[in-house]
Short mmCIF file of C-alpha atoms in Angstrom, two decimals:
data_model
loop_
_atom_site.label_atom_id
_atom_site.label_comp_id
_atom_site.label_asym_id
_atom_site.label_seq_id
_atom_site.Cartn_x
_atom_site.Cartn_y
_atom_site.Cartn_z
CA ASP A 104 13.27 -42.25 -132.56
CA GLU A 105 14.31 -45.47 -130.85
CA LEU A 106 17.59 -45.42 -128.97
CA ASP A 107 20.42 -47.68 -130.11
CA GLU A 108 20.89 -51.02 -128.35
CA GLY A 109 22.75 -50.46 -125.12
CA ARG A 110 21.42 -46.98 -124.53
CA VAL A 111 19.25 -46.38 -121.49
CA GLU A 112 15.59 -46.09 -122.33
CA PRO A 113 13.90 -43.06 -120.77
CA ASP A 114 10.91 -43.67 -118.55
CA ALA A 115 8.46 -41.70 -116.47
CA GLY A 116 10.38 -42.18 -113.24
CA ILE A 117 12.65 -39.73 -111.45
CA SER A 118 15.69 -39.12 -113.65
CA ILE A 119 18.96 -37.27 -113.71
CA GLU A 120 21.12 -35.94 -116.54
CA ASP A 121 24.19 -38.09 -117.11
CA GLY A 122 25.93 -35.86 -119.64
CA ARG A 123 25.35 -38.04 -122.70
CA PRO A 124 23.38 -36.45 -125.54
CA GLY A 125 19.75 -37.47 -125.56
CA VAL A 126 20.04 -39.95 -122.72
CA ARG A 127 18.67 -39.60 -119.20
CA GLU A 128 19.51 -42.03 -116.42
CA THR A 129 16.73 -43.16 -114.13
CA MET A 130 17.21 -43.39 -110.40
CA ALA A 131 16.48 -47.14 -110.71
CA LYS A 132 19.83 -47.70 -112.43
CA ALA A 133 23.41 -47.60 -111.20
CA SER A 134 25.82 -45.79 -113.50
CA VAL A 135 28.72 -48.14 -114.22
CA VAL A 136 32.38 -47.27 -114.68
CA VAL A 137 34.38 -50.20 -116.07
CA VAL A 138 38.01 -49.85 -115.03
CA CYS A 139 40.60 -51.65 -117.19
CA SER A 140 38.53 -53.00 -120.06
CA GLY A 141 41.50 -54.60 -121.78
CA ALA A 142 41.29 -55.65 -125.41
CA PRO A 143 37.97 -56.62 -127.01
CA LYS A 144 37.26 -60.35 -126.77
CA ARG A 145 40.22 -60.81 -124.41
CA GLY A 146 39.74 -58.58 -121.39
CA MET A 147 37.31 -59.41 -118.61
CA GLY A 148 36.49 -55.72 -118.33
CA TRP A 149 35.47 -55.70 -122.00
CA TYR A 150 33.02 -58.53 -121.34
CA HIS A 151 31.56 -56.79 -118.30
CA ALA A 152 31.01 -53.65 -120.39
CA THR A 153 29.50 -55.68 -123.22
CA GLN A 154 26.98 -57.40 -120.97
CA VAL A 155 25.83 -54.08 -119.52
CA LEU A 156 25.52 -52.52 -122.99
CA GLU A 157 23.47 -55.47 -124.20
CA GLY A 158 20.95 -54.98 -121.41
CA ARG A 159 21.93 -58.15 -119.56
CA CYS A 160 22.04 -56.22 -116.27
CA PRO A 161 18.81 -54.18 -116.21
CA SER A 162 19.82 -52.19 -113.12
CA ALA A 163 23.08 -50.99 -114.71
CA ALA A 164 23.93 -48.36 -117.33
CA LEU A 165 27.45 -48.07 -118.75
CA THR A 166 28.59 -44.45 -118.66
CA ASP A 167 32.41 -44.61 -118.54
CA VAL A 168 35.33 -46.88 -119.43
CA VAL A 169 38.80 -46.34 -117.98
CA GLU A 170 41.62 -48.04 -119.89
CA PRO A 171 45.08 -46.93 -118.72
CA PHE A 172 47.11 -49.19 -121.03
CA TYR A 173 45.57 -48.84 -124.48
CA LEU A 174 45.05 -45.11 -123.95
CA SER A 175 48.76 -44.67 -123.17
CA ASP A 176 51.63 -44.07 -125.61
CA ALA A 177 53.01 -47.54 -124.93
CA GLY A 178 49.66 -49.26 -125.41
CA SER A 179 48.61 -47.41 -128.55
CA SER A 180 50.71 -49.68 -130.74
CA ALA A 181 50.51 -52.86 -128.67
CA PRO A 182 48.73 -56.04 -129.83
CA GLY A 183 44.98 -55.48 -129.55
CA ALA A 184 45.25 -51.69 -129.80
CA GLU A 185 43.54 -51.49 -133.19
CA ASP A 186 40.59 -53.57 -131.99
CA PHE A 187 40.36 -51.45 -128.85
CA GLU A 188 40.32 -48.21 -130.86
CA THR A 189 37.54 -49.52 -133.10
CA TRP A 190 35.51 -50.55 -130.06
CA ARG A 191 36.10 -47.21 -128.34
CA THR A 192 35.01 -45.23 -131.40
CA THR A 193 31.85 -47.32 -131.74
CA LEU A 194 30.84 -46.95 -128.09
CA GLU A 195 31.51 -43.22 -128.03
CA LYS A 196 29.48 -42.63 -131.18
CA GLU A 197 26.63 -45.11 -130.78
CA ASN A 198 26.27 -45.38 -127.00
CA GLY A 199 27.64 -42.11 -125.64
CA VAL A 200 30.14 -43.91 -123.41
CA ARG A 201 33.02 -41.76 -122.17
CA PHE A 202 36.57 -43.14 -122.29
CA HIS A 203 39.42 -42.10 -120.00
CA SER A 204 43.04 -43.07 -119.40
CA ALA A 205 42.70 -42.61 -115.62
CA VAL A 206 39.91 -42.95 -113.05
CA GLU A 207 40.65 -39.39 -111.94
CA ASP A 208 39.33 -38.16 -115.31
CA VAL A 209 35.83 -39.56 -114.74
CA PRO A 210 33.42 -36.59 -114.38
CA PRO A 211 31.99 -35.75 -110.93
CA LEU A 212 28.75 -37.37 -109.86
CA ALA A 213 25.53 -35.80 -111.07
CA GLU A 214 22.93 -35.01 -108.44
CA GLY A 215 21.26 -38.22 -107.29
CA GLU A 216 23.58 -40.46 -109.32
CA LYS A 217 24.54 -43.84 -107.83
CA ARG A 218 27.90 -44.85 -109.28
CA MET A 219 29.32 -48.38 -109.33
CA ALA A 220 32.85 -49.30 -110.44
CA VAL A 221 33.68 -52.65 -112.02
CA VAL A 222 37.45 -53.06 -111.60
CA ALA A 223 39.02 -55.69 -113.86
CA GLY A 224 42.71 -54.76 -113.78
CA ARG A 225 45.68 -56.86 -112.83
CA THR A 226 45.56 -57.98 -109.21
CA GLY A 227 48.61 -55.91 -108.28
CA ASP A 228 47.01 -52.72 -109.62
CA ASN A 229 43.70 -53.18 -107.81
CA PRO A 230 44.54 -51.34 -104.54
CA SER A 231 45.46 -48.08 -106.28
CA LEU A 232 42.56 -48.36 -108.75
CA PHE A 233 40.22 -49.05 -105.83
CA ARG A 234 41.29 -45.88 -104.04
CA SER A 235 40.83 -43.86 -107.22
CA CYS A 236 37.29 -45.24 -107.55
CA LEU A 237 36.48 -44.17 -104.00
CA GLY A 238 37.72 -40.70 -104.92
CA ALA A 239 35.50 -40.72 -108.01
CA GLY A 240 32.38 -41.08 -105.87
CA CYS A 241 31.73 -44.80 -106.37
CA SER A 242 29.43 -46.00 -103.58
CA VAL A 243 29.80 -49.63 -104.68
CA ILE A 244 32.93 -51.27 -106.08
CA TYR A 245 32.90 -54.67 -107.78
CA LEU A 246 36.42 -56.14 -107.83
CA GLU A 247 37.56 -59.05 -109.94
CA LYS A 248 38.91 -61.86 -107.78
CA PRO A 249 40.97 -62.12 -105.65
CA GLY A 250 40.71 -58.35 -105.10
CA ALA A 251 44.29 -57.61 -104.06
CA PRO A 252 47.67 -59.40 -103.89
CA SER A 253 47.66 -59.81 -100.10
CA VAL A 254 45.46 -59.90 -97.04
CA PRO A 255 46.87 -56.66 -95.51
CA GLU A 256 46.13 -54.77 -98.73
CA LEU A 257 42.59 -56.14 -98.90
CA LYS A 258 41.98 -55.20 -95.25
CA ALA A 259 43.28 -51.68 -95.88
CA MET A 260 40.92 -51.37 -98.85
CA ARG A 261 37.99 -52.55 -96.74
CA ASP A 262 38.75 -50.00 -94.04
CA GLU A 263 39.06 -47.15 -96.53
CA ALA A 264 35.73 -48.10 -98.11
CA ARG A 265 34.07 -48.05 -94.70
CA GLU A 266 35.45 -44.57 -94.02
CA LYS A 267 33.91 -43.38 -97.30
CA GLY A 268 30.61 -45.17 -96.67
CA ALA A 269 31.19 -47.36 -99.73
CA ARG A 270 30.57 -51.07 -100.14
CA CYS A 271 32.79 -53.56 -101.94
CA TYR A 272 32.04 -56.96 -103.46
CA VAL A 273 34.32 -59.42 -105.20
CA GLY A 274 33.45 -61.26 -108.42
CA PHE A 275 33.06 -64.78 -107.14
CA ASN A 276 30.35 -65.57 -109.67
CA LYS A 277 30.17 -69.23 -108.68
CA ASN A 278 28.51 -68.13 -105.44
CA VAL A 279 25.33 -67.44 -107.44
CA SER A 280 25.60 -70.34 -109.91
CA ALA A 281 23.05 -73.08 -110.51
CA TYR A 282 25.61 -75.90 -110.31
CA LEU A 283 26.60 -74.91 -106.78
CA ARG A 284 23.02 -74.81 -105.56
CA ARG A 285 22.24 -78.20 -107.10
CA THR A 286 25.41 -79.78 -105.71
CA MET A 287 24.73 -78.62 -102.18
CA ASP A 288 21.04 -79.57 -102.36
CA LEU A 289 21.92 -83.15 -103.38
CA ALA A 290 24.63 -83.42 -100.70
CA ALA A 291 22.07 -82.35 -98.07
CA GLU A 292 19.78 -85.17 -99.21
CA LYS A 293 22.54 -87.82 -98.91
CA PRO A 294 23.75 -88.28 -95.29
CA GLY A 295 27.45 -89.03 -95.07
CA SER A 296 28.15 -87.88 -98.62
CA SER A 297 31.20 -85.85 -99.57
CA VAL A 298 31.56 -83.01 -102.06
CA THR A 299 34.36 -82.13 -104.49
CA PHE A 300 34.41 -78.84 -106.36
CA LEU A 301 36.43 -79.25 -109.59
CA HIS A 302 37.64 -76.25 -111.62
CA ASN A 303 39.13 -76.71 -115.11
CA ASN A 304 40.94 -74.25 -117.36
CA ALA A 305 41.85 -74.79 -121.03
CA TYR A 306 45.58 -74.05 -121.19
CA ASP A 307 47.85 -76.36 -123.15
CA GLU A 308 51.27 -77.49 -121.96
CA ALA A 309 53.09 -74.95 -124.11
CA GLY A 310 51.18 -72.10 -122.50
CA LEU A 311 51.92 -73.03 -118.89
CA PRO A 312 55.12 -70.96 -118.45
CA GLU A 313 53.29 -67.79 -119.57
CA CYS A 314 50.34 -68.75 -117.36
CA PHE A 315 52.57 -69.20 -114.29
CA GLU A 316 54.27 -65.86 -114.95
CA ARG A 317 51.09 -63.85 -115.63
CA ASN A 318 49.30 -65.37 -112.64
CA ALA A 319 52.31 -65.10 -110.35
CA GLU A 320 50.11 -64.92 -107.25
CA GLY A 321 49.53 -68.66 -107.76
CA MET A 322 46.68 -71.04 -108.50
CA LEU A 323 45.02 -70.80 -105.09
CA LYS A 324 44.95 -66.99 -105.19
CA ASN A 325 43.76 -66.90 -108.77
CA MET A 326 42.11 -69.85 -110.44
CA ALA A 327 40.93 -71.77 -107.36
CA ILE A 328 40.04 -68.71 -105.27
CA HIS A 329 36.43 -69.19 -106.44
CA GLU A 330 36.31 -72.61 -104.80
CA LEU A 331 37.93 -71.28 -101.62
CA ALA A 332 35.24 -68.58 -101.50
CA ILE A 333 32.63 -71.34 -101.66
CA LEU A 334 34.29 -73.12 -98.73
CA VAL A 335 34.43 -69.88 -96.75
CA THR A 336 30.81 -69.00 -97.49
CA TYR A 337 29.11 -72.37 -97.18
CA TYR A 338 31.43 -74.57 -95.09
CA GLY A 339 32.67 -72.09 -92.51
CA VAL A 340 36.29 -72.54 -93.57
CA THR A 341 38.74 -70.04 -92.09
CA VAL A 342 42.44 -70.33 -91.37
CA GLU A 343 41.56 -70.83 -87.70
CA SER A 344 38.85 -73.45 -88.37
CA ILE A 345 40.99 -75.79 -90.52
CA ALA A 346 41.78 -79.03 -88.69
CA GLU A 347 43.61 -80.63 -91.60
CA ALA A 348 44.34 -80.02 -95.27
CA VAL A 349 45.66 -82.97 -97.25
CA ALA A 350 46.87 -82.92 -100.86
CA ASP A 351 46.07 -85.80 -103.21
CA SER A 352 49.55 -86.64 -104.52
CA GLU A 353 48.29 -88.96 -107.27
CA TYR A 354 46.15 -86.23 -108.84
CA SER A 355 48.31 -83.19 -108.16
CA ASP A 356 51.22 -81.80 -110.20
CA CYS A 357 53.42 -79.03 -108.77
CA ARG A 358 56.20 -77.65 -110.99
CA THR A 359 58.74 -74.84 -111.30
CA LEU A 360 58.64 -73.19 -114.74
CA LYS A 361 60.60 -70.32 -116.26
CA GLY A 362 58.60 -67.23 -117.23
CA PRO A 363 59.02 -66.37 -120.94
CA SER A 364 59.16 -62.60 -120.37
CA SER A 365 61.18 -62.29 -117.15
CA GLY A 366 63.19 -65.48 -117.23
CA ALA A 367 62.37 -65.91 -113.53
CA ASP A 368 61.33 -69.21 -111.97
CA PHE A 369 57.71 -69.65 -110.86
CA THR A 370 56.60 -72.57 -108.69
CA ASP A 371 52.90 -73.36 -108.88
CA PHE A 372 50.35 -76.12 -109.43
CA VAL A 373 49.45 -77.44 -112.87
CA LYS A 374 46.92 -79.68 -111.15
CA LEU A 375 45.90 -79.77 -107.51
CA LYS A 376 43.43 -81.68 -105.39
CA PHE A 377 43.09 -81.41 -101.64
CA ARG A 378 40.63 -82.20 -98.87
CA ILE A 379 39.83 -79.81 -96.03
CA LYS A 380 38.32 -80.82 -92.71
CA THR A 381 37.26 -78.18 -90.20
CA LYS A 382 37.43 -78.45 -86.45
CA ASP A 383 33.65 -78.84 -86.27
CA GLY A 384 33.73 -81.80 -88.67
CA LYS A 385 32.77 -80.24 -92.00
CA GLU A 386 34.62 -81.65 -95.01
CA ALA A 387 34.96 -80.72 -98.67
CA SER A 388 37.49 -81.24 -101.44
CA VAL A 389 38.74 -78.89 -104.13
CA ALA A 390 40.36 -79.92 -107.41
CA ALA A 391 41.79 -77.65 -110.11
CA ASP A 392 43.40 -78.50 -113.46
CA ARG A 393 44.86 -75.77 -115.68
CA CYS A 394 44.76 -78.10 -118.71
CA GLY A 395 41.47 -79.87 -117.96
CA GLY A 396 38.97 -78.02 -120.17
CA ASP A 397 36.69 -75.06 -119.61
CA ASP A 398 34.09 -76.26 -117.12
CA SER A 399 33.55 -76.53 -113.37
CA VAL A 400 31.93 -79.53 -111.71
CA GLY A 401 30.28 -80.22 -108.37
CA ILE A 402 30.61 -83.91 -107.49
CA VAL A 403 28.64 -85.59 -104.69
CA SER A 404 30.06 -88.95 -103.56
CA LEU A 405 28.45 -91.52 -101.28
CA PRO A 406 30.31 -93.19 -98.36
CA SER A 407 30.70 -96.26 -100.60
CA GLY A 408 32.70 -94.18 -103.06
CA ASP A 409 30.00 -94.23 -105.70
CA GLU A 410 28.89 -90.96 -107.21
CA ALA A 411 25.42 -89.76 -106.25
CA GLY A 412 25.56 -87.09 -108.92
CA ARG A 413 27.56 -84.35 -110.60
CA PHE A 414 26.54 -80.92 -111.80
CA VAL A 415 28.41 -78.97 -114.42
CA MET A 416 28.99 -75.27 -114.93
CA PRO A 417 28.02 -74.33 -117.58
CA ASP A 418 24.78 -76.27 -117.24
CA ASN A 419 22.62 -77.39 -120.16
CA ASP A 420 20.88 -74.02 -120.49
CA ALA A 421 24.19 -72.15 -120.54
CA VAL A 422 25.69 -74.62 -123.04
CA ALA A 423 22.68 -74.19 -125.32
CA ALA A 424 23.31 -70.44 -125.35
CA ILE A 425 27.01 -70.72 -126.25
CA PRO A 426 26.55 -70.96 -130.06
CA ASP A 427 24.58 -67.72 -130.05
CA LEU A 428 27.22 -66.02 -127.88
CA GLU A 429 29.95 -67.27 -130.21
CA LYS A 430 28.01 -65.88 -133.16
CA HIS A 431 27.65 -62.45 -131.56
CA HIS A 432 31.22 -62.35 -130.17
CA PRO A 433 33.35 -64.70 -132.31
CA GLY A 434 36.82 -65.41 -131.04
CA ALA A 435 36.26 -64.32 -127.44
CA MET A 436 37.81 -66.17 -124.52
CA PRO A 437 35.99 -69.53 -124.10
CA TYR A 438 35.29 -68.98 -120.41
CA PHE A 439 33.30 -65.84 -121.25
CA TYR A 440 30.75 -68.03 -123.01
CA ALA A 441 30.79 -70.76 -120.38
CA GLN A 442 30.23 -68.44 -117.40
CA ASP A 443 28.16 -65.80 -119.19
CA PRO A 444 24.89 -66.18 -117.21
CA ASP A 445 26.65 -66.09 -113.84
CA TYR A 446 28.72 -63.01 -114.74
CA ALA A 447 25.52 -61.21 -115.72
CA GLU A 448 23.56 -62.39 -112.68
CA LEU A 449 26.18 -61.32 -110.15
CA LYS A 450 26.67 -57.89 -111.79
CA GLU A 451 22.93 -57.35 -111.86
CA ARG A 452 22.58 -58.20 -108.16
CA VAL A 453 25.38 -55.77 -107.25
CA ALA A 454 24.07 -53.03 -109.56
CA LYS A 455 20.56 -53.38 -108.17
CA ALA A 456 21.96 -53.16 -104.64
CA CYS A 457 23.89 -50.03 -105.61
CA ALA A 458 20.81 -48.35 -107.05
CA ALA A 459 18.52 -49.35 -104.16
CA GLY A 460 21.00 -49.23 -101.26
CA GLU A 461 20.43 -52.90 -100.43
CA GLU A 462 22.66 -55.92 -99.88
CA PRO A 463 23.09 -58.21 -102.92
CA GLU A 464 22.02 -61.78 -102.17
CA GLY A 465 24.83 -64.32 -102.54
CA ALA A 466 27.51 -61.81 -103.47
CA ALA A 467 30.82 -62.21 -101.65
CA SER A 468 31.67 -59.14 -99.62
CA ILE A 469 35.21 -57.91 -99.24
CA ASP A 470 35.27 -59.59 -95.80
CA GLY A 471 34.56 -62.96 -97.44
CA ALA A 472 37.27 -62.24 -99.98
CA ILE A 473 39.73 -61.45 -97.19
CA GLU A 474 39.09 -64.83 -95.59
CA ALA A 475 39.36 -66.67 -98.93
CA LEU A 476 42.70 -64.97 -99.57
CA ARG A 477 43.89 -65.78 -96.04
CA VAL A 478 43.04 -69.44 -96.66
CA ALA A 479 44.88 -69.35 -100.02
CA GLU A 480 47.99 -67.86 -98.41
CA TYR A 481 47.87 -70.46 -95.64
CA LEU A 482 47.30 -73.46 -97.92
CA THR A 483 49.80 -72.71 -100.72
CA PRO A 484 53.02 -73.47 -98.79
CA VAL A 485 51.36 -76.29 -96.84
CA LEU A 486 50.23 -78.14 -99.98
CA GLN A 487 53.41 -77.38 -101.94
CA LYS A 488 55.48 -78.83 -99.12
CA GLN A 489 53.36 -82.02 -99.04
CA LEU A 490 53.77 -82.52 -102.80
CA LEU A 491 57.40 -81.46 -103.25
CA GLU A 492 58.79 -83.13 -100.14
CA GLY A 493 56.50 -86.13 -100.10
#
């Protein structure tokens, strides 16, 4: 009999038992534990699990899901709980996936098993979840950006991973995207050109207070951390290498809004554009708009000010695939559809590296994430001061 979609097909290679009835994992695959799936169609962890189940990451096999909130008393009646329970029941029955309320409940490694964790919890919870994953035998950990709330915490996580012989990568999917490659290729062909990396989100004005509260670490540590990772990786930007960082006051919008749940004030950027120049003369600009749409754009400008070209993420191929994704997963977060191919590509590279013991090309290591977070922490007060004080 054929296995259901999402199950791991047996082959003639070396294999190990993974504890699921009728399914044997091959040594060519990494077993994946998704930590903090969230609600179906809303949580990033849910989408990671879905892509693996659908075979979008051939080197990965979903074995376990850890969901502390919806598997708790408080979460069992929360919004999204019914959808989560339906999803859980389906995956347990049809795919043999094991569900747990804590990472500590994940079964011990089978002999020869290579285990990879995909951690998609709130940023503040990541350090403790990370340590639990190390304890669960994960040799590779994929963290959603920015990885941790602060640089000291991220450094401590890196050091603990090294002690355990584990590797950690952070989900900066734009590092492997087609629009980035095309933008940088065109800039290299145009001497004296400048590059702007624009990142749009699709919030409306009414949703900004909740957005500021939920993403209390701030735009540069959350939304625009992808662009900072690009600057770190490809432009050599570090806190020490920055010669100047200048905010564009005409474009930018910095506000203080009251969080709807806590009633506390949160100061952050609704829109932000700034230019960075390094001490060795490299320049690039970053722009981010929380209410600008659901795409990202690489813009190459000539010294005259004219545009040489712009490349959009999602590109034409990704846009063409969106209707089919919407049909299969109606009502999911729009950015899941827009960034779908890059999410799958980065996970596959990391899963393949886990299974084979190699380094994943283009993936941001935890060291790169540390530097991106350092740059975010340095820039936030500098740019806020420029905009608020003039």
